[in-house]
Coordinates of C-alpha atoms in Angstrom, one line a residue:
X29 CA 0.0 0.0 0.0
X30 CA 1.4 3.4 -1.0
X31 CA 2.3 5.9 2.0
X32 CA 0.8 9.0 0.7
X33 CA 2.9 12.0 3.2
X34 CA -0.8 13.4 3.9
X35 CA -1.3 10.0 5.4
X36 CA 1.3 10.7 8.4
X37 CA 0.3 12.1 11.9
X38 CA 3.2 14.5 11.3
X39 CA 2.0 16.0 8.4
X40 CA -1.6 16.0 9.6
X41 CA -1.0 17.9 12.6
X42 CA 1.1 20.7 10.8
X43 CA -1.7 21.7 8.4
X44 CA -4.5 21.5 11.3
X45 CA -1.8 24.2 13.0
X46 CA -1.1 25.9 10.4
X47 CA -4.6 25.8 9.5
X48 CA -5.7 27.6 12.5
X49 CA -3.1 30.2 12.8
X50 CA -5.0 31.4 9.2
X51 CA -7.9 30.9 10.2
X52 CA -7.7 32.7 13.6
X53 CA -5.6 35.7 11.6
X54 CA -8.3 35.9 9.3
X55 CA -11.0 36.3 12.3
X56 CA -8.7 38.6 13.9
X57 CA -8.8 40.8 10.9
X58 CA -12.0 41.2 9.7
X59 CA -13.0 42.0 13.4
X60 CA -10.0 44.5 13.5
X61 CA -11.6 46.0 10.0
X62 CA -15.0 45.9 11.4
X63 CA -13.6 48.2 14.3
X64 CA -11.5 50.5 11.9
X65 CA -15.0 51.0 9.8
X66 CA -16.6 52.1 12.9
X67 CA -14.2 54.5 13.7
X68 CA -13.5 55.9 10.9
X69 CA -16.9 56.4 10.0
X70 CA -17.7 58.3 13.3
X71 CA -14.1 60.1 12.6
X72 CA -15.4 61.5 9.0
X73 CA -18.9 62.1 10.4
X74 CA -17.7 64.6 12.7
X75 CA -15.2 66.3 10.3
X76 CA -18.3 66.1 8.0
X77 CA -21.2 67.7 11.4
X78 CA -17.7 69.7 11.8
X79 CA -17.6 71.5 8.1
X80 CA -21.3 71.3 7.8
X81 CA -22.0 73.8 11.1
X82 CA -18.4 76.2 9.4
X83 CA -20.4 76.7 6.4
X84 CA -23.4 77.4 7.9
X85 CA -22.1 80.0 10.6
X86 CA -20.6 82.2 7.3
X87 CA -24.1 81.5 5.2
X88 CA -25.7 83.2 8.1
X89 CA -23.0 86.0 8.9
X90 CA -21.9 86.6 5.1
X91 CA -24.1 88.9 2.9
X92 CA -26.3 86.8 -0.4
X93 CA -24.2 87.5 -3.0
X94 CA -21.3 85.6 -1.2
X95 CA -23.1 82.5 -0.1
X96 CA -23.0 80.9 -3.9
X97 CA -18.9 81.4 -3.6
X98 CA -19.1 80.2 0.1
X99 CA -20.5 77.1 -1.3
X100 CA -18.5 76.8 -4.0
X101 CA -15.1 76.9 -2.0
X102 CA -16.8 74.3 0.4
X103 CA -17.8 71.4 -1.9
X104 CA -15.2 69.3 -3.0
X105 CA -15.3 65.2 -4.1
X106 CA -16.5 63.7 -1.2
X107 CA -18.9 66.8 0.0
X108 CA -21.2 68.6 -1.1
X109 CA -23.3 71.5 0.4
X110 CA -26.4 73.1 -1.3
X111 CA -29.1 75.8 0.0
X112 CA -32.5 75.4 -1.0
X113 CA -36.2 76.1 0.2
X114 CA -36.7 72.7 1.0
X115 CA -34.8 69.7 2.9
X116 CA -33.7 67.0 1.1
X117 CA -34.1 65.0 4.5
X118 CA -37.7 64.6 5.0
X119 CA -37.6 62.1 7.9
X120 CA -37.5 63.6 12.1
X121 CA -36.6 60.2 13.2
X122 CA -32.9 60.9 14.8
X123 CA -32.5 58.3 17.2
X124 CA -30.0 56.6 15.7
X125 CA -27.9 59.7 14.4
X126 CA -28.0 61.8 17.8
X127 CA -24.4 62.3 18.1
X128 CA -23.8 64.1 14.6
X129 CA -27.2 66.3 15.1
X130 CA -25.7 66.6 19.0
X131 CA -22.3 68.1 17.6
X132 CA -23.7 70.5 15.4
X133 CA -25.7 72.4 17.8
X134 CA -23.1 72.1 20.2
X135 CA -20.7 73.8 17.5
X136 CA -23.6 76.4 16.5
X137 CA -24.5 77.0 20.4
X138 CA -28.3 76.0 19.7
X139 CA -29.5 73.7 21.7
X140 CA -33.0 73.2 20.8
X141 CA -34.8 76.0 18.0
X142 CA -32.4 74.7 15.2
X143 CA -33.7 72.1 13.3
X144 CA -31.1 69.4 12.3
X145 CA -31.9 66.0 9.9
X146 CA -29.7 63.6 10.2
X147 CA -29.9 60.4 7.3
X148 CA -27.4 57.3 7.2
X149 CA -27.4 54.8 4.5
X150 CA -25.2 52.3 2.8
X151 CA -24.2 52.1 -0.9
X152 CA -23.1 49.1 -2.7
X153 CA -21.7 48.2 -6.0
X154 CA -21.0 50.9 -8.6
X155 CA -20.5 54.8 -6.7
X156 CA -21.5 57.0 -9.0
X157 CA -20.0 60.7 -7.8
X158 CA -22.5 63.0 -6.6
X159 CA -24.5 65.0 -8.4
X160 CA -23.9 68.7 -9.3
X161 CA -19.9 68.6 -9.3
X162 CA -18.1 70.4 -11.8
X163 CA -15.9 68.6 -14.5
X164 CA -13.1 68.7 -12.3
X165 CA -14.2 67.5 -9.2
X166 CA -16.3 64.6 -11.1
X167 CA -12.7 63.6 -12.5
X168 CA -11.1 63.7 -9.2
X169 CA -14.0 61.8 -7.8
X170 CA -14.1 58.8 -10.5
X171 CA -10.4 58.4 -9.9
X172 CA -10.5 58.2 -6.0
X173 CA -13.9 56.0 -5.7
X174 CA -13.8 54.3 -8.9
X175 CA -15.0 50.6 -9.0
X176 CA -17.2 48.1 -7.2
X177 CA -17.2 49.5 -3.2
X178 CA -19.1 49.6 -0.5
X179 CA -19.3 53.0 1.2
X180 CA -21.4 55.1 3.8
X181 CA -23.9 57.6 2.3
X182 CA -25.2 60.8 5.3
X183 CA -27.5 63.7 3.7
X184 CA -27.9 66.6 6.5
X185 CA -30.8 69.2 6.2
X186 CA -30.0 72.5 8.5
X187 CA -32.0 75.2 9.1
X188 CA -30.9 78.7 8.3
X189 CA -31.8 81.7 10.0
X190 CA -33.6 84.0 8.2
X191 CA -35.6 81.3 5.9
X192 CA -33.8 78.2 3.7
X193 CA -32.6 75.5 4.4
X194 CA -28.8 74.0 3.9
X195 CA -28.6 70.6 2.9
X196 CA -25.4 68.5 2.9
X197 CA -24.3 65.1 1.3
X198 CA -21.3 63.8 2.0
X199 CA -20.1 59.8 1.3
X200 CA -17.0 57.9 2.3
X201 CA -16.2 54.3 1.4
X202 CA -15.9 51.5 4.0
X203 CA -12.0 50.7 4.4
X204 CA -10.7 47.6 2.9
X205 CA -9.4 44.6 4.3
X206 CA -5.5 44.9 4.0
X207 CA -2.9 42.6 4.7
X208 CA -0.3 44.9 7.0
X209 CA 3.2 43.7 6.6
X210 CA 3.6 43.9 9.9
X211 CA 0.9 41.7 10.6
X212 CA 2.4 39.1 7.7
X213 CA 5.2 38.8 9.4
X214 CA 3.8 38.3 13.0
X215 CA 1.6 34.8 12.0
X216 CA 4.9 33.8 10.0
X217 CA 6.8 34.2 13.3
X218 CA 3.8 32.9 15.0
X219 CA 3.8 29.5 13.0
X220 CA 7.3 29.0 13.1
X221 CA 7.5 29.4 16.6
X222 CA 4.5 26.7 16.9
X223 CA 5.6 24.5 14.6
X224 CA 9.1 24.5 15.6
X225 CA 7.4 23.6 19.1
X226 CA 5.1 21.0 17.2
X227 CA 8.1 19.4 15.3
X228 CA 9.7 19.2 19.0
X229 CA 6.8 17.4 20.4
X230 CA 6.1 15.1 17.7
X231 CA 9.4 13.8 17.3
X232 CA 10.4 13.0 20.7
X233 CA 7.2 12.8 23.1
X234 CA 4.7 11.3 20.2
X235 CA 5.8 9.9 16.4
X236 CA 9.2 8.7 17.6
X237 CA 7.5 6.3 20.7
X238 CA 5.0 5.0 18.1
X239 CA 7.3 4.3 14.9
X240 CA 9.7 2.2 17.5
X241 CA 6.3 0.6 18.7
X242 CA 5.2 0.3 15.0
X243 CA 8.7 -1.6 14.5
X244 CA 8.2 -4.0 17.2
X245 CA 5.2 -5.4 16.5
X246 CA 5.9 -6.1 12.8
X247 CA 8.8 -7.9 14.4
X248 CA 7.0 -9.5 16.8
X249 CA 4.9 -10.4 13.8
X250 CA 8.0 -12.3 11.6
X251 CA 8.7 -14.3 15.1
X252 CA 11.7 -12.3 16.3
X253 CA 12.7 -11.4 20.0
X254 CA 11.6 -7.9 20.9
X255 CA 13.0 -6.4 23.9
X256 CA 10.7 -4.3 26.0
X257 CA 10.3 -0.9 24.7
X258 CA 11.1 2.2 27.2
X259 CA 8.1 3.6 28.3
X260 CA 8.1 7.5 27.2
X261 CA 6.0 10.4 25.6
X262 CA 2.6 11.2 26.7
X263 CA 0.7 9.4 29.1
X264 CA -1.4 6.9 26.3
X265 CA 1.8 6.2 24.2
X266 CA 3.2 4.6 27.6
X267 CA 0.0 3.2 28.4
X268 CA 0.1 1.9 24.9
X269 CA 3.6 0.7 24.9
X270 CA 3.0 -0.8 28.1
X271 CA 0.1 -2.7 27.2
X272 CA 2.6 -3.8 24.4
X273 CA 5.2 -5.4 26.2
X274 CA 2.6 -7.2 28.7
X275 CA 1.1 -8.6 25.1
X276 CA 5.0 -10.1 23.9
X277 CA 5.5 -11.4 27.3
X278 CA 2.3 -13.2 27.3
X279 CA 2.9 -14.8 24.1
X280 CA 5.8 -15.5 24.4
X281 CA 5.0 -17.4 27.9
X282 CA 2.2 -18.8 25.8
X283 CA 4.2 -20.5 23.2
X284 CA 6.9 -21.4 25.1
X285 CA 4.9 -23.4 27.7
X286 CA 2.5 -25.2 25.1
X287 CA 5.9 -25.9 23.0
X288 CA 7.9 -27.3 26.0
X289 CA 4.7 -29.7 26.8
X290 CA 5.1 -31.1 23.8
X291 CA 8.5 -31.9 23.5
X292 CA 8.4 -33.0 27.0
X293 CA 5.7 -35.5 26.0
X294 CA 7.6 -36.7 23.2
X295 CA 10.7 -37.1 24.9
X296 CA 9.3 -38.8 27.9
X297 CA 7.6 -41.9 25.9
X298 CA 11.3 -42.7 24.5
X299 CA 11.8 -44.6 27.9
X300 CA 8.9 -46.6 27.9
X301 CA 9.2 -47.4 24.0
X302 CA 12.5 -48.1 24.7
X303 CA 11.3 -50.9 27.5
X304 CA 8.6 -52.5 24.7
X305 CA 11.1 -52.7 22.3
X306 CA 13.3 -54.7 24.4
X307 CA 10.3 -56.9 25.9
X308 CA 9.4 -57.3 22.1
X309 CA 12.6 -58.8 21.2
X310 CA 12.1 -61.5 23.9
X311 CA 8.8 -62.9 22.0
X312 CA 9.9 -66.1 20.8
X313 CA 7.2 -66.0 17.9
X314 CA 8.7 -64.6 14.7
X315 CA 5.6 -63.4 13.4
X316 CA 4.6 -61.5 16.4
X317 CA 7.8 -60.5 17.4
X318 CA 8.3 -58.7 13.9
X319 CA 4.8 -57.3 14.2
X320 CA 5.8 -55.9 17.8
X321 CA 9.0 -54.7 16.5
X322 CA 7.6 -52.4 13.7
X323 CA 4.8 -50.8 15.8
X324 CA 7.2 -49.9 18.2
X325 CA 9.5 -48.6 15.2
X326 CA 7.0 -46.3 13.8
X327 CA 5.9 -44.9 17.1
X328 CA 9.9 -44.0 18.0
X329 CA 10.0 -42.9 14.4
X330 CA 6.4 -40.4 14.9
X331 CA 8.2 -39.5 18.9
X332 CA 11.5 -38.4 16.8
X333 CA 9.2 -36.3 14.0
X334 CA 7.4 -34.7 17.2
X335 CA 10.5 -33.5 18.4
X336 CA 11.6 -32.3 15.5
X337 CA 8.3 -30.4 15.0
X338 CA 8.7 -29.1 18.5
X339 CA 12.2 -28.1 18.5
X340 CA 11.1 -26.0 14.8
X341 CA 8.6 -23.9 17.1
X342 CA 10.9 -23.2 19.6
X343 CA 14.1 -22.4 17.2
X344 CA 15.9 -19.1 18.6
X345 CA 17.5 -18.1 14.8
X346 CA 18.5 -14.9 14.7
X347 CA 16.6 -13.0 11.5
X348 CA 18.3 -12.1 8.3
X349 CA 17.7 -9.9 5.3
X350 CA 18.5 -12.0 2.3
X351 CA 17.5 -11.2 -1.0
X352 CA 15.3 -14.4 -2.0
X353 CA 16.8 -14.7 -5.7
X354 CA 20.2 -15.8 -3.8
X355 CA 18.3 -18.0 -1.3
X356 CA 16.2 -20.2 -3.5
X357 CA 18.8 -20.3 -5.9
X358 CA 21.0 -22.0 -3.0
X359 CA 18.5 -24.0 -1.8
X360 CA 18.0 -25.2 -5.3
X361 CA 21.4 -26.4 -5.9
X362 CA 21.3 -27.9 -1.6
X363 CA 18.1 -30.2 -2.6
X364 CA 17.9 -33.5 -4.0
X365 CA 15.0 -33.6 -5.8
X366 CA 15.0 -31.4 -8.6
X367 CA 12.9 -28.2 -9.1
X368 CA 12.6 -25.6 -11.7
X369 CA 12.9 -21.6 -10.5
X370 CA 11.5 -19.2 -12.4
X371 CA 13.0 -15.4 -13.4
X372 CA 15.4 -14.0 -11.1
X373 CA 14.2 -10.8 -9.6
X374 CA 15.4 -8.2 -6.7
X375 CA 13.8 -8.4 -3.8
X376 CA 15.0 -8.2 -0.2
X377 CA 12.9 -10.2 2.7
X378 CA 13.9 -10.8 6.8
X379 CA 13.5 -14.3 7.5
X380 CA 15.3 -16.8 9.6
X381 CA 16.9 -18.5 6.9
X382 CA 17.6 -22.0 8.3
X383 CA 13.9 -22.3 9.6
X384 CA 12.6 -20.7 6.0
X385 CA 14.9 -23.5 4.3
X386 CA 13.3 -26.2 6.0
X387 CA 9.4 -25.1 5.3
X388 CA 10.5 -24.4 1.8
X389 CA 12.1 -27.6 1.3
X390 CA 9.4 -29.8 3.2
X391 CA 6.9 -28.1 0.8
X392 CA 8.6 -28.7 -2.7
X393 CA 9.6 -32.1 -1.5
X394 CA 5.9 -32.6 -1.3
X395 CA 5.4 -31.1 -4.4
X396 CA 8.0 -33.2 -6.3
X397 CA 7.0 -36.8 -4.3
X398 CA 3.4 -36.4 -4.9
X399 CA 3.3 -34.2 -8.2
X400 CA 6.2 -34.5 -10.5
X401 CA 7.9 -32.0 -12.5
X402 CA 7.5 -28.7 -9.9
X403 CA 7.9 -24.9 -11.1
X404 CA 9.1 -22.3 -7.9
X405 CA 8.5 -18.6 -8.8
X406 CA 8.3 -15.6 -6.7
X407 CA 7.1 -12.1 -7.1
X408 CA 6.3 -8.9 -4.4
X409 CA 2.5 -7.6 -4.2
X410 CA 1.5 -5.1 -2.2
X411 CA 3.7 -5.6 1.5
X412 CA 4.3 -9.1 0.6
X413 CA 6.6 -11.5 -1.0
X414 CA 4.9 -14.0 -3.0
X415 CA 6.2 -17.7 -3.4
X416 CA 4.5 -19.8 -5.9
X417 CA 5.1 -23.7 -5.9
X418 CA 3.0 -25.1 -8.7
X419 CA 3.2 -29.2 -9.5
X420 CA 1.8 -31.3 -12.6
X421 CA 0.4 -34.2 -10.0
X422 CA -3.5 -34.8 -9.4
X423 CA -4.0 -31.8 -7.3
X424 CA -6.0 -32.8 -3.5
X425 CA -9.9 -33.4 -3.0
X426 CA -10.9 -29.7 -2.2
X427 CA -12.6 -30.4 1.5
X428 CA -9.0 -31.9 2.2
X429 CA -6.8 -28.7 1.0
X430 CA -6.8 -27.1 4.5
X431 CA -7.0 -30.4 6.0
X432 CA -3.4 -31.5 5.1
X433 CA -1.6 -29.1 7.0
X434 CA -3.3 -30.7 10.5
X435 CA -0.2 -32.7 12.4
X436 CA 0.0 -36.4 11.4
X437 CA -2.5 -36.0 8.4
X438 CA -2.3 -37.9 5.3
X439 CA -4.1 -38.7 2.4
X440 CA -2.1 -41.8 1.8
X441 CA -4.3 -43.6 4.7
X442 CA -1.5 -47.5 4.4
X443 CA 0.5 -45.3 7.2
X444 CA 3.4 -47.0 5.2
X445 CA 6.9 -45.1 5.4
X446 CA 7.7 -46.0 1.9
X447 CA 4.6 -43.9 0.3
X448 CA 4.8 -40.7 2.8
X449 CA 5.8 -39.4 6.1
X450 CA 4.3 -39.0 9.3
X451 CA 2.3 -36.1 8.2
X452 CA 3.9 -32.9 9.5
X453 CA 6.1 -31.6 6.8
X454 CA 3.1 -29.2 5.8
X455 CA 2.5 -28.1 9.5
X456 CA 6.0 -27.4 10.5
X457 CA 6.1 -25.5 6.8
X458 CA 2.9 -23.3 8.0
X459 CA 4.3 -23.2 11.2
X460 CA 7.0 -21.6 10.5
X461 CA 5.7 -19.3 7.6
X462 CA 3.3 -17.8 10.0
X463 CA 5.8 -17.2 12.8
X464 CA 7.7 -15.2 10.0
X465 CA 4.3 -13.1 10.0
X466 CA 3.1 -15.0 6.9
X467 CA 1.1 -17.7 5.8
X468 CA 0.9 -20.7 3.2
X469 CA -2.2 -21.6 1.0
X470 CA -3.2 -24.8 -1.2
X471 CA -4.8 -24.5 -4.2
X472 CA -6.0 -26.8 -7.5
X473 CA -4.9 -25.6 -10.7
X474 CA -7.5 -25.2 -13.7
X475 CA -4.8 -26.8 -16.2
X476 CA -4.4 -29.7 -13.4
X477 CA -1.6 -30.5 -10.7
X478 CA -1.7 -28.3 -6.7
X479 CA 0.0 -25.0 -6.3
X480 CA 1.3 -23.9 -3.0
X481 CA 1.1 -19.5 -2.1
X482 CA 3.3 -18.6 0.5
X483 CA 3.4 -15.2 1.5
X484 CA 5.8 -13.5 3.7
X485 CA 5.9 -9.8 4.7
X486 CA 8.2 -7.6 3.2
X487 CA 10.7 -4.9 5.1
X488 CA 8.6 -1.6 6.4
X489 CA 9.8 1.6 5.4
X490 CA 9.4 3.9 7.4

């Protein structure tokens, strides 16, 4: 299976920080804009309350004939201040504009008599500049506001002493979001400071606990000694790595106690065979003494294959990376009966050699006695090495393919010597595949004959 990097907790765990950091810069800066909007807005509608009551102290103090150049000289591209009969502000709801309505009296000293309309509204999309502007100022004003914004419109309708009324309207655009340098470089110092902290952490407290646990158990897997791992990092990777080495001890214990049973058992019924072959030799009747005599034989000779079978599960071989080409080329040219190996190919694979050599051999032995003419080739797919022993015999009765690999099975039911064994080359061969982490399959071929699949896991990368 391909290790894709997104795959790794490493990886993982530096995007979700990174992740954050933007997201919580983001949040940070649209609330910072949201605060900069408010105040600039209540900054220009002051200056705005501010030049509104200027021009309408001089209307009031300046003879006629100056108030057209008085408004004139106060317009410009954002502003905009007009007498007329009427108000353009119709409304005398101000409760939400109290403060600019409040500053303007306050700058005219008029408490009360004065009346002040106050109107607030937002424009979106296209600004067009206002109205009445000469070609200059129009100019100006496409060039500053030009383009899809957002801004704040506020019309203001004062009364004049003396008749008329002085309306103002005056529009600003909402501030942008910005990306401040300064602010750049602070989440970039931010999330190297985190990550370098991150890194830290995952390396010696978390990812470097769990890839030597990760190790362990594919060792523990092929059949090799682990020692117990040190207990460090966070408080579940030792629980976890505890609970780990309780698991290998138990197994091991296991094994080791069901294993030693067995070749005590065999090697305690040597003595008493021993005694029955001697008592058997004292029968003065040929017949029955040569029957006694080969009983007793092929008992010794199934106590013997026990032993053997035990001491193959409790075999203390130290693993070995090989590269399997090498290997079955060498045990090729080792065995007596002849076998055919297919293409030569590059792969590398940990096993205990001796042990591997014996299930390998006990299963193309098999193949060759019972089959014939036997074809080895191997291949990797996936995490696995793939051995395939295919013979040209009559193949097995399907209900007896997993069957076969039970100790002392055979399909050869005369129990003779001559035409088979005792029945545990194929368990001591799936023994020992599966205590390299593997396992061994039988199989009847379409075109006739039995193939054997062994698999055996290949060498993590990590």
């Amino acid at each position: 299976m391909t290790k894709w990097p997104f795959n790794t907790l490493r990886v993982q765990l530096v995007l979700l920080v990174i992740v954050a950091l933007a997201i919580a810069q983001l949040i940070s800066l649209i609330l910072f804009a949201g605060e900069r909007s408010l105040a600039v807005r209540a900054a220009l509608g002051f200056e705005a309350s501010g030049r509104a009551a200027n021009v309408v102290r001089l209307i009031e103090e300046a003879p006629v004939d100056l108030h057209d150049s008085i408004l004139r000289a106060s317009n410009s591209p954002l502003i905009r201040f007009d007498l007329a009969e009427k108000p353009t502000v119709r409304h005398f709801d101000h409760s939400n504009n109290g403060l600019v309505e409040g500053r303007i009296r306050a700058l005219l000293a008029d408490s009360f008599s004065r009346d002040i309309r106050v109107e607030l509204h937002e424009i979106e999309g296209q600004i067009l500049p206002l109205p009445h502007l000469s070609k200059e100022m129009t100019g100006m004003h496409l060039t500053m506001m030009q383009g899809e914004l957002t801004a704040v419109e506020m019309n203001l309708s004062i009364s004049i002493s003396g008749g008329g009324w002085l309306n103002v309207s005056t529009r600003f655009e909402r501030p942008p979001i910005q990306w401040p340098l300064f602010s750049m470089l602070t989440f970039a110092l931010t999330a190297t400071v985190i990550l370098v902290a991150v890194f830290w952490f995952l390396m010696t407290r978390l990812t470097g606990p769990l890839y030597r646990l990760v190790s362990a158990a594919d060792q523990l897997g092929r059949g090799e000694e682990v020692a117990d791992l040190p207990m460090v990092g966070p408080a579940e990777v030792r629980d976890l790595t505890s609970t780990f080495n309780r698991m290998q001890n138990r197994l091991a214990r296991f094994v080791a106690d069901r294993t030693q049973l067995l070749a005590a058992l065999g090697h305690d019924l040597r003595s008493p065979l021993t005694a029955i072959r001697v008592r058997a030799e004292m029968v003065e009747e040929d017949e029955t003494r040569d029957s006694l005599i080969s009983s007793v034989e092929e008992m010794q000779s199934m106590v013997e294959a026990t032993l053997t079978f035990a001491r193959g599960l409790t075999g203390s071989e130290e693993a070995e990376t090989v590269k399997i080409a090498d290997f079955l080329a060498s045990l090729q040219s080792d065995m007596v009966v002849p076998f055919e190996l297919g293409p030569r190919t590059s792969i590398d694979v940990r096993i205990r050699p001796n042990a591997m050599r014996r299930a390998l051999r006990n299963v193309i032995e098999n193949a060759v006695r019972y089959g014939g003419r036997t074809q080895v080739n191997y291949f990797s797919e996936g995490e696995n090495l793939i051995i395939v022993i295919d013979d040209s015999g009559p193949g097995i009765p399907t209900l007896n393919l997993e069957q076969v690999f039970d100790p002392f099975f055979r399909l050869e039911r005369s129990r003779s010597l001559e035409t088979g064994g005792h029945g545990l080359g194929l368990s001591i061969a799936r023994t020992i595949i599966r205590a390299h982490g593997g396992d061994i399959a039988l199989s009847n071929r379409a075109e006739g004959g039995l193939r054997a699949t062994i698999s055996i896991p290949l060498l993590k990368q990590t």
